Coordinates of C-alpha atoms and ligand atoms in Angstrom, one line a residue:
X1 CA 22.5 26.7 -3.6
X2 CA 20.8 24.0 -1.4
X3 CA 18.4 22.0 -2.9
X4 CA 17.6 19.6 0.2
X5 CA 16.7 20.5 3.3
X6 CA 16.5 18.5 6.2
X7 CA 12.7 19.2 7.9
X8 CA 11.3 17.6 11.2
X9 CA 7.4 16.8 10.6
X10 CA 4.9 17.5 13.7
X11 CA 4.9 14.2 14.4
X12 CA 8.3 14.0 15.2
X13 CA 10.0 12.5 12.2
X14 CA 13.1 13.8 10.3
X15 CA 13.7 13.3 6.8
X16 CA 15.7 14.8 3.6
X17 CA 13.0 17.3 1.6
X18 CA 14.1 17.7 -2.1
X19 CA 13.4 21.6 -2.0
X20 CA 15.0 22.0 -6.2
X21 CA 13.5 21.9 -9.4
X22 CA 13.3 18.1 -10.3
X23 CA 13.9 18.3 -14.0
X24 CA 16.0 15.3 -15.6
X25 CA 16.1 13.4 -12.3
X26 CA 18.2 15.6 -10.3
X27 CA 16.8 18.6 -8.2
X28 CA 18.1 21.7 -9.6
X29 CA 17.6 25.4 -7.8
X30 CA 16.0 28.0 -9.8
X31 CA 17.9 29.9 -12.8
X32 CA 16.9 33.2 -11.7
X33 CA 17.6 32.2 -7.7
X34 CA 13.9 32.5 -6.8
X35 CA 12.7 31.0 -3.9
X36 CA 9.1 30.6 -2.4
X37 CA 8.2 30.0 1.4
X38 CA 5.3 26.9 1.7
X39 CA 3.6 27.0 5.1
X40 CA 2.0 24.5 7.7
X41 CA -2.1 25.7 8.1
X42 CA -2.7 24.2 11.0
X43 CA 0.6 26.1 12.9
X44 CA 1.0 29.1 10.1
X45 CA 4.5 28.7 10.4
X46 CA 6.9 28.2 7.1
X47 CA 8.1 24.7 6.7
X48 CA 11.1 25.6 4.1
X49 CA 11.6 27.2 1.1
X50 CA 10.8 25.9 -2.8
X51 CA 12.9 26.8 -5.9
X52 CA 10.2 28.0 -8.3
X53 CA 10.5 27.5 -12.1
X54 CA 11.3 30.9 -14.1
X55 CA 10.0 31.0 -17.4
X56 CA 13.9 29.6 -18.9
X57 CA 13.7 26.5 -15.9
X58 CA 10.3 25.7 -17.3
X59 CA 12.1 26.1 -21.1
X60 CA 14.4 23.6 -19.6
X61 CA 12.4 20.9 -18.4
X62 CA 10.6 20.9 -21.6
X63 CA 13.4 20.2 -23.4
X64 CA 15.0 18.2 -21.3
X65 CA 11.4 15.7 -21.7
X66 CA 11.4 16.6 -25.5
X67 CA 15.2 14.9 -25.9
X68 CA 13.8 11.8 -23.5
X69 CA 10.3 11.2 -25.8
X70 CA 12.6 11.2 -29.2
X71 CA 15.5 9.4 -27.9
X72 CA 14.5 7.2 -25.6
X73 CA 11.1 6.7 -24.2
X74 CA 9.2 7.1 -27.7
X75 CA 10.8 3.3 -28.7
X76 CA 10.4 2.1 -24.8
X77 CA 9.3 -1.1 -23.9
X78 CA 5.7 -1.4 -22.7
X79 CA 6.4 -4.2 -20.4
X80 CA 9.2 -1.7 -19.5
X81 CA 6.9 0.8 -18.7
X82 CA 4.4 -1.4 -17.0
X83 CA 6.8 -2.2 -14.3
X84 CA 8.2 1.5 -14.2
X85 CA 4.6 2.3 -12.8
X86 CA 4.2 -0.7 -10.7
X87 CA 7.7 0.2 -9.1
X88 CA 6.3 3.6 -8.2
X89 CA 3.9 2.2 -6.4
X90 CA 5.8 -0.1 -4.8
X91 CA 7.6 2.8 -3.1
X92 CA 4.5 4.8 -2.8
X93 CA 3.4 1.7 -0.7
X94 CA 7.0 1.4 1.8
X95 CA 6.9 5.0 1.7
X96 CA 3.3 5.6 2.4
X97 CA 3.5 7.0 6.5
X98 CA 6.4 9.5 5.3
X99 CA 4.5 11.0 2.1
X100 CA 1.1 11.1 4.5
X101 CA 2.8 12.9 7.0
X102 CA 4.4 15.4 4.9
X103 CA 0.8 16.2 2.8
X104 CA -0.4 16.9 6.6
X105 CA 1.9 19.4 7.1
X106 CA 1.8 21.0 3.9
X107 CA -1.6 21.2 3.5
X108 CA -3.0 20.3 6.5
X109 CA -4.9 17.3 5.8
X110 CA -5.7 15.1 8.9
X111 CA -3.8 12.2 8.4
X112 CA -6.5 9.6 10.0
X113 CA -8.6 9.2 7.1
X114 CA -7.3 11.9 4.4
X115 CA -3.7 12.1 4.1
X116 CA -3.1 8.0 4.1
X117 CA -6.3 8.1 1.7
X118 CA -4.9 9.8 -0.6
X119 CA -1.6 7.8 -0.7
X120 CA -3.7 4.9 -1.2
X121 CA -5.4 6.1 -3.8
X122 CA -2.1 6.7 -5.9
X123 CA -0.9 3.4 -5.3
X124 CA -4.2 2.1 -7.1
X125 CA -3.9 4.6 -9.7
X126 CA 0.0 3.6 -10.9
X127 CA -1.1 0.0 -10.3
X128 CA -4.7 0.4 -12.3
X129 CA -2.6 2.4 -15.6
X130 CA 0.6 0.2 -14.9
X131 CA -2.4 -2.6 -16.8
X132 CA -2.9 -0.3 -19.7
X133 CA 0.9 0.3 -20.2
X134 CA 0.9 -3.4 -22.3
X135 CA -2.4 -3.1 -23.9
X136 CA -2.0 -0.1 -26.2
X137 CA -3.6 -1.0 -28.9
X138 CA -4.5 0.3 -32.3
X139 CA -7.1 -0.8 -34.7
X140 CA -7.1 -2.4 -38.5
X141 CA -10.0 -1.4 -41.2
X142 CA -10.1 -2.3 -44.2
X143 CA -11.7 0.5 -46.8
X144 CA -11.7 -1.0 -50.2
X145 CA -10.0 -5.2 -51.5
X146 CA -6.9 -3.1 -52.3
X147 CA -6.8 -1.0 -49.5
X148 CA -6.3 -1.2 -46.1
X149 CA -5.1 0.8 -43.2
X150 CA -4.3 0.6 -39.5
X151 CA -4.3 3.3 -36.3
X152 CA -1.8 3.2 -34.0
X153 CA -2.4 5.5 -30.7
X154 CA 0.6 7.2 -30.6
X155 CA 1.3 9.4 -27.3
X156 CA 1.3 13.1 -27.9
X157 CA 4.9 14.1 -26.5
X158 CA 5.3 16.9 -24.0
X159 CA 2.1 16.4 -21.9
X160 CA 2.9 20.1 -19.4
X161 CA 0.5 19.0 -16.3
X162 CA -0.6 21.8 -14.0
X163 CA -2.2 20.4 -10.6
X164 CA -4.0 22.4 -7.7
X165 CA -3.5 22.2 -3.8
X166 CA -6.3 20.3 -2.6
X167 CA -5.3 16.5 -3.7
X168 CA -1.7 17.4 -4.6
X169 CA -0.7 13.7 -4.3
X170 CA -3.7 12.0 -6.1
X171 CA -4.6 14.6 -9.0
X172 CA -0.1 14.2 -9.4
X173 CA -1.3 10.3 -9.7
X174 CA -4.0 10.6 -11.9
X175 CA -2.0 12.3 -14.5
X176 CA 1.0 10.6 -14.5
X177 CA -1.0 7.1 -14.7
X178 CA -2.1 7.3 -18.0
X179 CA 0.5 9.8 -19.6
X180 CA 2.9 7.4 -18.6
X181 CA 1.3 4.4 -19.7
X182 CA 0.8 5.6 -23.0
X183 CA 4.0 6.2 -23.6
X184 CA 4.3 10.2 -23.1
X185 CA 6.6 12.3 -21.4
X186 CA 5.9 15.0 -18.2
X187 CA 6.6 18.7 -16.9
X188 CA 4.3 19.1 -14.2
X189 CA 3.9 22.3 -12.1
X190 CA 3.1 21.8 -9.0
X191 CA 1.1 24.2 -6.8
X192 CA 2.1 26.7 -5.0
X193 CA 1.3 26.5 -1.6
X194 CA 2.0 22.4 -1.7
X195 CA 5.1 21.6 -3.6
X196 CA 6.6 19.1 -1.0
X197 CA 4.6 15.5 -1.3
X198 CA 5.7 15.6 -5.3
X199 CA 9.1 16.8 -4.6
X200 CA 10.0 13.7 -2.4
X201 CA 8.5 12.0 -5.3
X202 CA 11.1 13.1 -7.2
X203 CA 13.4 11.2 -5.2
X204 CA 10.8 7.9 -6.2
X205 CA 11.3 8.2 -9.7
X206 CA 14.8 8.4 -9.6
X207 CA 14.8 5.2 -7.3
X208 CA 12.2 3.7 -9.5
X209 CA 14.2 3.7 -12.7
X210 CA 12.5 6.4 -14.9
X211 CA 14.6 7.5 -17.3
X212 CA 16.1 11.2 -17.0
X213 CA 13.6 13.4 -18.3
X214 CA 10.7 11.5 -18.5
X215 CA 8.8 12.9 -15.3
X216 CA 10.0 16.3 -14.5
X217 CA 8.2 18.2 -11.4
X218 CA 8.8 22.0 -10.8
X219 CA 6.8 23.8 -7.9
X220 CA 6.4 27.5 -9.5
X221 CA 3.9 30.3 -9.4
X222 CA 0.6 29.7 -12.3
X223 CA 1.3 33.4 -14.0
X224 CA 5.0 32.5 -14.6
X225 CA 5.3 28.5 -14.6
X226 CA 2.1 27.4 -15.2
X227 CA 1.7 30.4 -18.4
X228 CA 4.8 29.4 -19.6
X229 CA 3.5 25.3 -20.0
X230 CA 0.7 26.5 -21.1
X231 CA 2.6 28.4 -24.2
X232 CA 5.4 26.9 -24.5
X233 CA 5.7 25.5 -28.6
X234 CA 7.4 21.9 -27.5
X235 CA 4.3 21.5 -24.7
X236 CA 1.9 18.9 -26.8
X237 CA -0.6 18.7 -24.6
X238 CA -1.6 20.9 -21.4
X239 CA -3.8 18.7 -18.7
X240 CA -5.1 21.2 -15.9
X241 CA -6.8 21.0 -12.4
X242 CA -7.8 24.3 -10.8
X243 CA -10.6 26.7 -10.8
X244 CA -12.8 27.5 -13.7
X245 CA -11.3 31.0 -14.0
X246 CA -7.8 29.9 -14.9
X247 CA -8.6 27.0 -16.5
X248 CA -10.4 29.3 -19.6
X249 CA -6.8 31.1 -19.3
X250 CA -5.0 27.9 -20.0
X251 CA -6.9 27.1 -22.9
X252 CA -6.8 30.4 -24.5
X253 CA -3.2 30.6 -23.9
X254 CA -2.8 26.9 -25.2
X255 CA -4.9 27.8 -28.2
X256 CA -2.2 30.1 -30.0
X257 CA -0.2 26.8 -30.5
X258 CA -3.6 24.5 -31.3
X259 CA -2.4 22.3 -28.2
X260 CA -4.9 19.1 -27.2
X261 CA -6.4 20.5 -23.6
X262 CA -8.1 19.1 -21.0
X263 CA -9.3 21.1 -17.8
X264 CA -10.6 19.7 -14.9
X265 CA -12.6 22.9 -12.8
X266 CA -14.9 23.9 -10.1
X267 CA -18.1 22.9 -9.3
X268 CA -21.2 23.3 -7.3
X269 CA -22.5 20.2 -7.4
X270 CA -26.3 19.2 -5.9
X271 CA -26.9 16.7 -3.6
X272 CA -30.8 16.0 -3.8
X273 CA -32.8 13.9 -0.9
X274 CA -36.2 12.3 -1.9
X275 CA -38.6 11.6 1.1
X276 CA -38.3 8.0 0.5
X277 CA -34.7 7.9 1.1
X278 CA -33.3 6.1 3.9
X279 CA -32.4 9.4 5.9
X280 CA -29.5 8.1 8.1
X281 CA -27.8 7.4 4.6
X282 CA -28.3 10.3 3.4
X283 CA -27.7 12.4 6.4
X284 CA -24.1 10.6 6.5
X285 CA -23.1 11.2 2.4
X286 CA -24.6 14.7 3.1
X287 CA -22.0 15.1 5.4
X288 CA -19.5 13.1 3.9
X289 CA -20.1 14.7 0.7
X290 CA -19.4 18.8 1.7
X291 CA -17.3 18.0 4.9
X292 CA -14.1 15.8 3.4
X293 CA -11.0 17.3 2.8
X294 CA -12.6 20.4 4.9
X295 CA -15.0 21.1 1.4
X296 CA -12.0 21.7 -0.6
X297 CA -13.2 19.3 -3.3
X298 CA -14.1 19.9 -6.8
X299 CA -16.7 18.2 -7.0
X300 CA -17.9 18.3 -2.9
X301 CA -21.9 18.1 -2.9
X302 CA -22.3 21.8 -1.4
X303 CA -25.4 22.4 -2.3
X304 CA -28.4 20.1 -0.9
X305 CA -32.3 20.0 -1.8
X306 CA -34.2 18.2 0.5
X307 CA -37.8 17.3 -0.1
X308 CA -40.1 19.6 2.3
X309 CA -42.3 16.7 3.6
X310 CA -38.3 15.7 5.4
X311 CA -36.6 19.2 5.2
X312 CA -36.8 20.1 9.6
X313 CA -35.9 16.3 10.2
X314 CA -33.3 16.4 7.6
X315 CA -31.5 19.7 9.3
X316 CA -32.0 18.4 12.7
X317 CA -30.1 15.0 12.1
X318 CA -27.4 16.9 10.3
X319 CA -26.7 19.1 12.8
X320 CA -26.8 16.0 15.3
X321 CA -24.3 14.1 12.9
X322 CA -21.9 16.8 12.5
X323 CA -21.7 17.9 16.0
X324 CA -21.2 14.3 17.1
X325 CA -19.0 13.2 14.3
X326 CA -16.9 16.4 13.0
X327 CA -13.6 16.1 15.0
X328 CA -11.5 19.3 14.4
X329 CA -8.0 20.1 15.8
X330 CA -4.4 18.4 15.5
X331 CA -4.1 16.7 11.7
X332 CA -2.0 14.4 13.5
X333 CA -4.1 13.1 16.2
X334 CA -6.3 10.0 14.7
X335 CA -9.4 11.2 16.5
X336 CA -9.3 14.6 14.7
X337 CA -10.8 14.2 10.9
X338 CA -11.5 17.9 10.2
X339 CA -8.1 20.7 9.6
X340 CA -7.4 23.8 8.8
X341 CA -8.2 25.4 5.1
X342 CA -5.2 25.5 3.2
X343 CA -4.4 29.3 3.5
X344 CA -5.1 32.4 4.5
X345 CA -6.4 33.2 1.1
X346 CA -8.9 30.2 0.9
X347 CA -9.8 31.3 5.1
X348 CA -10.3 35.0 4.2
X349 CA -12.3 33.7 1.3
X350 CA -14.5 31.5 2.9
X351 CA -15.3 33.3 6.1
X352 CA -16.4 35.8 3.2
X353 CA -19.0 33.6 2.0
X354 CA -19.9 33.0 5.3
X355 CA -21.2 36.4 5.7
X356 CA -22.6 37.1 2.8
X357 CA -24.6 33.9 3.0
X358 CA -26.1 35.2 6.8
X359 CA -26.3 39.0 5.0
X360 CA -28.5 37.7 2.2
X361 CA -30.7 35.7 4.6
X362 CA -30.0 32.2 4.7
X363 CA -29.9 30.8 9.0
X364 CA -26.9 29.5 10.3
X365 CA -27.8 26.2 11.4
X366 CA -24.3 25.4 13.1
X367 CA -20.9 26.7 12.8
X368 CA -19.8 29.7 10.9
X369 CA -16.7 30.7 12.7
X370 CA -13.1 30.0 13.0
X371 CA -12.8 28.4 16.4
X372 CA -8.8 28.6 16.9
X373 CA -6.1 31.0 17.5
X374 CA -4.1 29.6 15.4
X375 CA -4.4 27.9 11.9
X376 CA -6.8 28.3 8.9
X377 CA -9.4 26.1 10.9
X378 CA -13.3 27.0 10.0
X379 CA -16.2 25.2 11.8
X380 CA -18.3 22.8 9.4
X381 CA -21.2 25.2 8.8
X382 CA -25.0 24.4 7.5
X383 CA -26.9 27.2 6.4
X384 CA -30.5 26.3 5.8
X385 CA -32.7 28.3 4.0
X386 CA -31.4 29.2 1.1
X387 CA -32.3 30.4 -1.7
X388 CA -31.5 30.1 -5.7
X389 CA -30.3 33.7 -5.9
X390 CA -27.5 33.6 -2.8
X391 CA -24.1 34.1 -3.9
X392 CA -23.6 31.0 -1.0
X393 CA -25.8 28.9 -3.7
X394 CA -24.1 29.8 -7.2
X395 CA -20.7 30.1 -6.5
X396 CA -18.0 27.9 -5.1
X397 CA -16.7 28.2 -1.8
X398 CA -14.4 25.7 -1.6
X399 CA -14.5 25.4 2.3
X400 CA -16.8 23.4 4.8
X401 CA -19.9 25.0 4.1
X402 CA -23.1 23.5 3.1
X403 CA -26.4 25.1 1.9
X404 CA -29.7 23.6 2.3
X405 CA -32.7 24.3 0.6
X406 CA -36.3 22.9 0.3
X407 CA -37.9 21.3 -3.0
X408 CA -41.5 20.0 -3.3
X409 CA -41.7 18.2 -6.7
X410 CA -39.1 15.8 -8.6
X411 CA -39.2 18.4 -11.6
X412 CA -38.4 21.4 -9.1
X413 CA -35.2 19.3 -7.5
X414 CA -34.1 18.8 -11.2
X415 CA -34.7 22.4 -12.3
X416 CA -33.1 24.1 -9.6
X417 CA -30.4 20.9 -9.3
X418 CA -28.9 21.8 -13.1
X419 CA -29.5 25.6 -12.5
X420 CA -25.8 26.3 -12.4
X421 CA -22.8 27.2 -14.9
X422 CA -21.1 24.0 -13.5
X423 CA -21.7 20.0 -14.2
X424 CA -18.9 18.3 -12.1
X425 CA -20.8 15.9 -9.4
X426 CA -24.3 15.2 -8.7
X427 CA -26.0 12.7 -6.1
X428 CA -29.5 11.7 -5.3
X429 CA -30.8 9.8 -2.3
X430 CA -33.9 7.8 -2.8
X431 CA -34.8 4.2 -2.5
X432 CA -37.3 4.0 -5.7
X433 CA -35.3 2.9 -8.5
X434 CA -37.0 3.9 -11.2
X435 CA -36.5 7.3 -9.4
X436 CA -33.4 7.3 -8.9
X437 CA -32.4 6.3 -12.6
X438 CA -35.0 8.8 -13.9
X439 CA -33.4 11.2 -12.3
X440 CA -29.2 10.3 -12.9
X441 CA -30.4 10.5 -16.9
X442 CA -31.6 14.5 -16.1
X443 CA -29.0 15.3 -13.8
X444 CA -26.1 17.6 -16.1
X445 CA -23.0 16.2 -14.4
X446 CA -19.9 14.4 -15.4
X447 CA -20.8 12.1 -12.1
X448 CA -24.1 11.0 -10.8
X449 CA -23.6 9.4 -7.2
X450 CA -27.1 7.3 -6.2
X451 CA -27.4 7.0 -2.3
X452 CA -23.2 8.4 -1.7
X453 CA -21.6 11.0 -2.4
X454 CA -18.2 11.6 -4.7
X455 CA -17.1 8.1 -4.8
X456 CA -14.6 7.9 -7.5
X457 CA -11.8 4.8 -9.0
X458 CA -9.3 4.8 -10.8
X459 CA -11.8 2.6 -13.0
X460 CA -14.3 5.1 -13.6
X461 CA -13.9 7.9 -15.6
X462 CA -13.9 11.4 -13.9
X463 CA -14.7 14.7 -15.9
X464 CA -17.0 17.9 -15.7
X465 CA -19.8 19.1 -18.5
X466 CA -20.4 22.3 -19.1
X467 CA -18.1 24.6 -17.2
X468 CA -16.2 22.0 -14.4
X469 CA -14.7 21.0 -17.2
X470 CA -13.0 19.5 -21.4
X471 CA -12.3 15.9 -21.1
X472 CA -12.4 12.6 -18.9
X473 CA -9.7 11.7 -16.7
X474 CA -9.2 8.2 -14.9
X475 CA -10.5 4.6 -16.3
X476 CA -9.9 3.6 -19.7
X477 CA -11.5 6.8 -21.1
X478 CA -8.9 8.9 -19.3
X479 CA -6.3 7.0 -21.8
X480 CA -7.6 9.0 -24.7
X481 CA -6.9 11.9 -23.5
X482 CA -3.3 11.5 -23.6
X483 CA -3.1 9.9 -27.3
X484 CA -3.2 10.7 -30.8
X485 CA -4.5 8.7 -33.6
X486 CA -2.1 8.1 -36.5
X487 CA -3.9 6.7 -39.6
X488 CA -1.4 4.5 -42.3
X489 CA -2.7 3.7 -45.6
X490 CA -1.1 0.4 -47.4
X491 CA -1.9 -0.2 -50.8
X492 CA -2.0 -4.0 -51.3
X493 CA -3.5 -3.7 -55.4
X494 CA -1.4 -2.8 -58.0
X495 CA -3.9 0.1 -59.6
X496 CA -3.8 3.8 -59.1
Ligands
NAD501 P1 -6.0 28.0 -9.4 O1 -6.9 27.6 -10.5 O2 -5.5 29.4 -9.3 O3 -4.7 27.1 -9.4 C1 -4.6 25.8 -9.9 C2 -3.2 25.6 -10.5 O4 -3.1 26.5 -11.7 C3 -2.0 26.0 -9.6 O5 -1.0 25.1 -9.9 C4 -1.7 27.4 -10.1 O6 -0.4 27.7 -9.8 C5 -2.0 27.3 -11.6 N1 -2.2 28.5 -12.2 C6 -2.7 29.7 -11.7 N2 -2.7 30.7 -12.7 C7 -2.3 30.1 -13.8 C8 -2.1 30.6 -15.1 N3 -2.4 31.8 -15.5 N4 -1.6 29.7 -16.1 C9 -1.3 28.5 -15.8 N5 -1.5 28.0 -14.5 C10 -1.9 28.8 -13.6 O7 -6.7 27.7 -8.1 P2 -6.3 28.3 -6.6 O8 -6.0 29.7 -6.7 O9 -5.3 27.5 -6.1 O10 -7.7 28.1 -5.9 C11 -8.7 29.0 -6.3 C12 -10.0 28.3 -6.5 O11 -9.9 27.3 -7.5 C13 -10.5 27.6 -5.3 O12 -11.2 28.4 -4.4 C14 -11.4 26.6 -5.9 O13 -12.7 27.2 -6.3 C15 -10.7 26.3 -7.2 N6 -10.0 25.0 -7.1 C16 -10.5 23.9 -7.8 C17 -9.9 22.8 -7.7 C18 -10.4 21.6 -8.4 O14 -10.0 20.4 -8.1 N7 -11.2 21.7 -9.4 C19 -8.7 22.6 -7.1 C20 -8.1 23.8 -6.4 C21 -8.8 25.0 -6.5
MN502 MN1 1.9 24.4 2.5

C-alpha cells in the first residue's frame, strides 16, 4: 500500500506527501488498511488520503518509543540532543514556503500572515528548548552532617501527545520542544482533519538525525488513536490540546493507569476596554484578538466589555477597522488575511451560534453570513449587545465572531470578565497603570494581555486555570511538565 503520494498545492507546487503512519522513522500504512480523506476548506475538495492508527499501530509506536527511551535515548547526549532540535529547525527554516503552503491547503490558513507565522514560530520554539537540552539540571540538599541527597529530573518515558487542528504545526512544536529536550520519547496523534504539515515532518526527523523511535507521528481518529494513548500502560505521560469536553475524557481515561496529564482546552476569554484607553489600540487588538486564525484560537478574546462612556464609539471604529482591514478570499493571495473555517462541522457549528446569538437578542453589527459558494468561509461578525446569559457569551464558538457588551464600573468589568467556567486568556486596554495592574492581579486567566491581545513566546509560559486547562506549556515552566523528580539518598556517616 502507498504511503506517499505525490500532491500539487494551489499554488502550483508539486511535492512527495508522506500519507503513512510515521512510527520508527519510516511511514508505515495502517494495520487494519484504514484510510481517511483530509480536505482543502477553502475548495472542499479532498487533497489525499491518511493511513489512520488502529488501536494495535498506536500499540506499535509505543513500543517502538519505549525500546528507543531504554536503549538509546535514555543515556543520549544532551549536546546530542541540543543539535537534534537545532537541526530541525534548520530544516523547518529551508523548508519553511513548502510546510506554509501545505498548512494552507489543509487547513486553510492564509499564508500572508498565518501559515508562514506559524512556521516561524516553530523554528523559535526548537531553537528556544534546543537551550534547555544542555542545562538539565538537578539539585543537591543536604538534610542532616551525614546525610545528603540529590534530584536528578529524569524524563518520564512515553510522553503520547494528542494536538488539535487549529495550530497543527506550532502546538506539534510546542510539545516536542521540551519533551525532547528533556530527554523523553514521542507518539503524537495528529488531528484529524490536518494530518499533512506533521507528516512531511516526518520526513525532517528522519533527515535531521533522530533516532528510530524517538518522534513517532500517526494521524488517527480521537475515539480510536487518541483513546488508545490515552490508555495505553507504556504511555507515561498524555499532553493534550483540544476542547474542554475531551480533554476531561483524556484524563479520566489516563487516570486508570495514574498517568502525569496535562490539558490545554477552550476558552472564552474577555477582552475589557477602559475609557482611558487609547481606542485605535484597542480597536486593532480587539480585532486582532477574535479575528486571527478566522477565531479558531483557544484563547481568541471573543468576548469584549467596553466601558459605556466609549461603547457607540468603540462599535463604530470596529466596524470601520474590520470592513477596511478584514481581507477574505484565496489563502494564497497575500492581500487576503481571513479563510475559510476548517470544516464543515466547525461552519455548521458556528453559523449555529450565529443565530442563536440574533434569536436571543444580541444586533448584528456586521457580518453574520457565509459570503462564498464555495469553502467554509464566514464573514467576521460583531454582535453588540449582548448580554451575560447568551449562549453567544458563555460558550465557545471557535469561529470569527465577537460579542460586545457594555460595563460601567471597574468592579462590573471584573465580575462579569471572570464569570465563566474558563480561565485561558484575558486582556485589558487602559493607559492608567495602576489600573491596569489592579486589574491583571483579578483577572482568573492563565494569561493577562495589557493593551494586545494573545501575544505568546516560546519564553513565556502558556496554560489555562480553571477549566482551559492542568499545567503550563512553553518557557522554562513548560519543562516541568515533562519531567520527574528522582530523589537519591547517600549516607556519608557511618551510624544507622
Ligand atoms: P477535539 O477536542 O475533539 O479534538 C482535539 C484532539 O483530540 C484531536 O486530535 C482529536 O482527534 C482528539 N480526540 C478526540 N476525541 C478523543 C478521545 N476520546 N480521546 C483522545 N483524543 C481524542 O476538538 P475538535 O473536535 O477538533 O474541535 C471541537 C472544539 O474543540 C472546537 O470547537 C473548539 O472549541 C475546541 N478546540 C480547542 C482547541 C484549543 O486549542 N484549545 C483546539 C481545537 C479545538
Ligand atoms: Mn484538511
Amino acid at each position: 500500500m502507498a504511503t506517499s503520494a505525490q500532491i500539487t498545492l494551489p499554488n502550483g507546487v508539486t511535492y512527495e506527501q508522506p500519507i503513512g503512519l510515521f512510527i520508527n522513522n519510516e511511514f508505515v500504512p495502517s494495520s487494519d488498511g484504514e484510510m481517511i480523506e483530509t480536505i482543502n476548506p477553502s475548495t472542499e475538495e479532498v487533497i489525499t488520503k491518511v493511513h489512520v492508527a488502529s488501536v494495535e499501530d498506536i500499540d506499535t509506536a509505543v513500543n517502538a518509543a519505549r525500546k528507543a527511551f531504554d536503549e538509546v535515548w535514555k543515556d543520549y547526549s544532551i549536546d546530542e540532543i541540543a543539535k537534534l532540535l537545532q537541526k530541525l529547525a534548520d530544516l523547518f527554516e529551508r523548508d519553511r514556503d513548502l510546510l506554509s503552503a501545505i498548512e494552507s491547503a489543509d487547513s486553510g490558513k492564509p499564508r500572508s500572515q498565518n501559515s508562514v507565522l506559524d512556521v516561524d514560530q516553530c523554528i523559535e520554539n526548537f531553537r528556544y528548548y534546543a537551550g534547555w537540552a544542555d542545562k538539565r539540571g538537578g539539585t543537591i540538599c543536604e538534610s542532616s552532617p551525614t546525610k545528603l541527597g540529590y534530584v536528578i529530573h529524569e524524563p518520564h518515558g512515553v510522553c503520547g501527545q494528542i494536538i488539535p487542528w487549529n495550530y497543527p504545526l506550532c502546538m506539534a512544536s510546542w510539545k516536542i520542544g521540551p519533551a525532547i529536550a528533556t530527554g523523553n520519547v514521542i507518539v503524537m496523534k495528529l488531528a484529524e482533519n490536518t494530518p499533512l504539515s506533521m507528516l512531511y515532518v516526518g520526513k525532517l526527523v528522519v533527515e535531521a538525525g533522530f533516532p528510530p523511535g524517538v518522534i513517532n507521528l500517526v494521524a488517527g481518529h480521537g475515539k480510536i488513536a487518541g483513546n488508545a494513548i490515552s490508555c495505553h500502560p507504556k504511555v507515561d505521560k498524555v499532553a493534550f490540546t483540544g476542547s474542554t469536553a475531551v480533554g476531561k475524557t483524556v484524563m479520566a481515561v489516563a487516570a486508570q493507569t495514574l498517568k502525569n496529564v496535562t490539558l490545554e482546552c477552550g476558552g472564552k476569554s474577555p477582552m475589557v476596554v477602559f475609557d482611558d484607553a487609547d481606542l485605535e489600540q484597542s480597536v486593532k487588538w480587539g480585532y486582532e484578538g477574535i479575528m486571527y486564525n478566522m477565531g479558531q484560537s483557544c484563547s481568541a478574546t471573543s468576548r469584549i466589555l467596553v466601558q459605556d462612556t466609549i461603547y457607540d464609539k468603540y462599535i463604530e471604529e470596529l466596524v470601520k477597522y474590520t470592513k477596511s482591514y478584514s481581507a477574505l478570499g484565496d489563502v494564497y493571495d497575500d492581500n487576503n488575511n481571513h479563510g475559510p473555517l476548517i470544516s464543515k462541522v466547525q461552519f455548521d457549528k458556528v453559523l449555529g451560534y450565529i443565530e442563536s446569538g440574533k434569536e436571543q437578542g444580541a444586533k448584528v453589527a456586521l457580518g453574520g453570513t457565509a459570503p462564498f459558494e464555495k469553502g467554509y468561509y464566514v464573514e467576521p461578525t460583531i454582535f453588540t449587545d449582548v448580554t451575560d446569559e447568551m449562549k453567544i457569551w458563555k460558550e465557545e464558538i471557535f469561529g470569527p465572531v465577537v460579542c460586545i457588551s457594555k460595563f460601567s464600573t471597574e468592579k462590573e468589568a471584573l465580575d462579569r470578565a471572570n464569570d465563566t467556567t474558563y480561565g485561558l486568556g484575558s486582556a485589558i486596554f487602559s493607559k492608567d497603570i495602576a489600573k491596569c495592574l489592579r486589574v491583571s492581579r483579578n483577572l482568573h486567566a492563565g494569561s493577562v494581555w495589557v493593551n494586545s491581545s494573545n501575544d505568546t513566546s516560546p519564553r513565556i509560559p502558556f496554560g489555562g486555570f480553571k477549566m482551559s486547562g492542568i499545567g503550563t506549556e512553553l518557557g522554562q515552566y513548560g519543562l516541568d511538565n515533562y519531567t520527574i523528580k528522582k530523589a537519591v539518598h547517600i549516607n556519608i556517616g557511618n551510624n544507622l
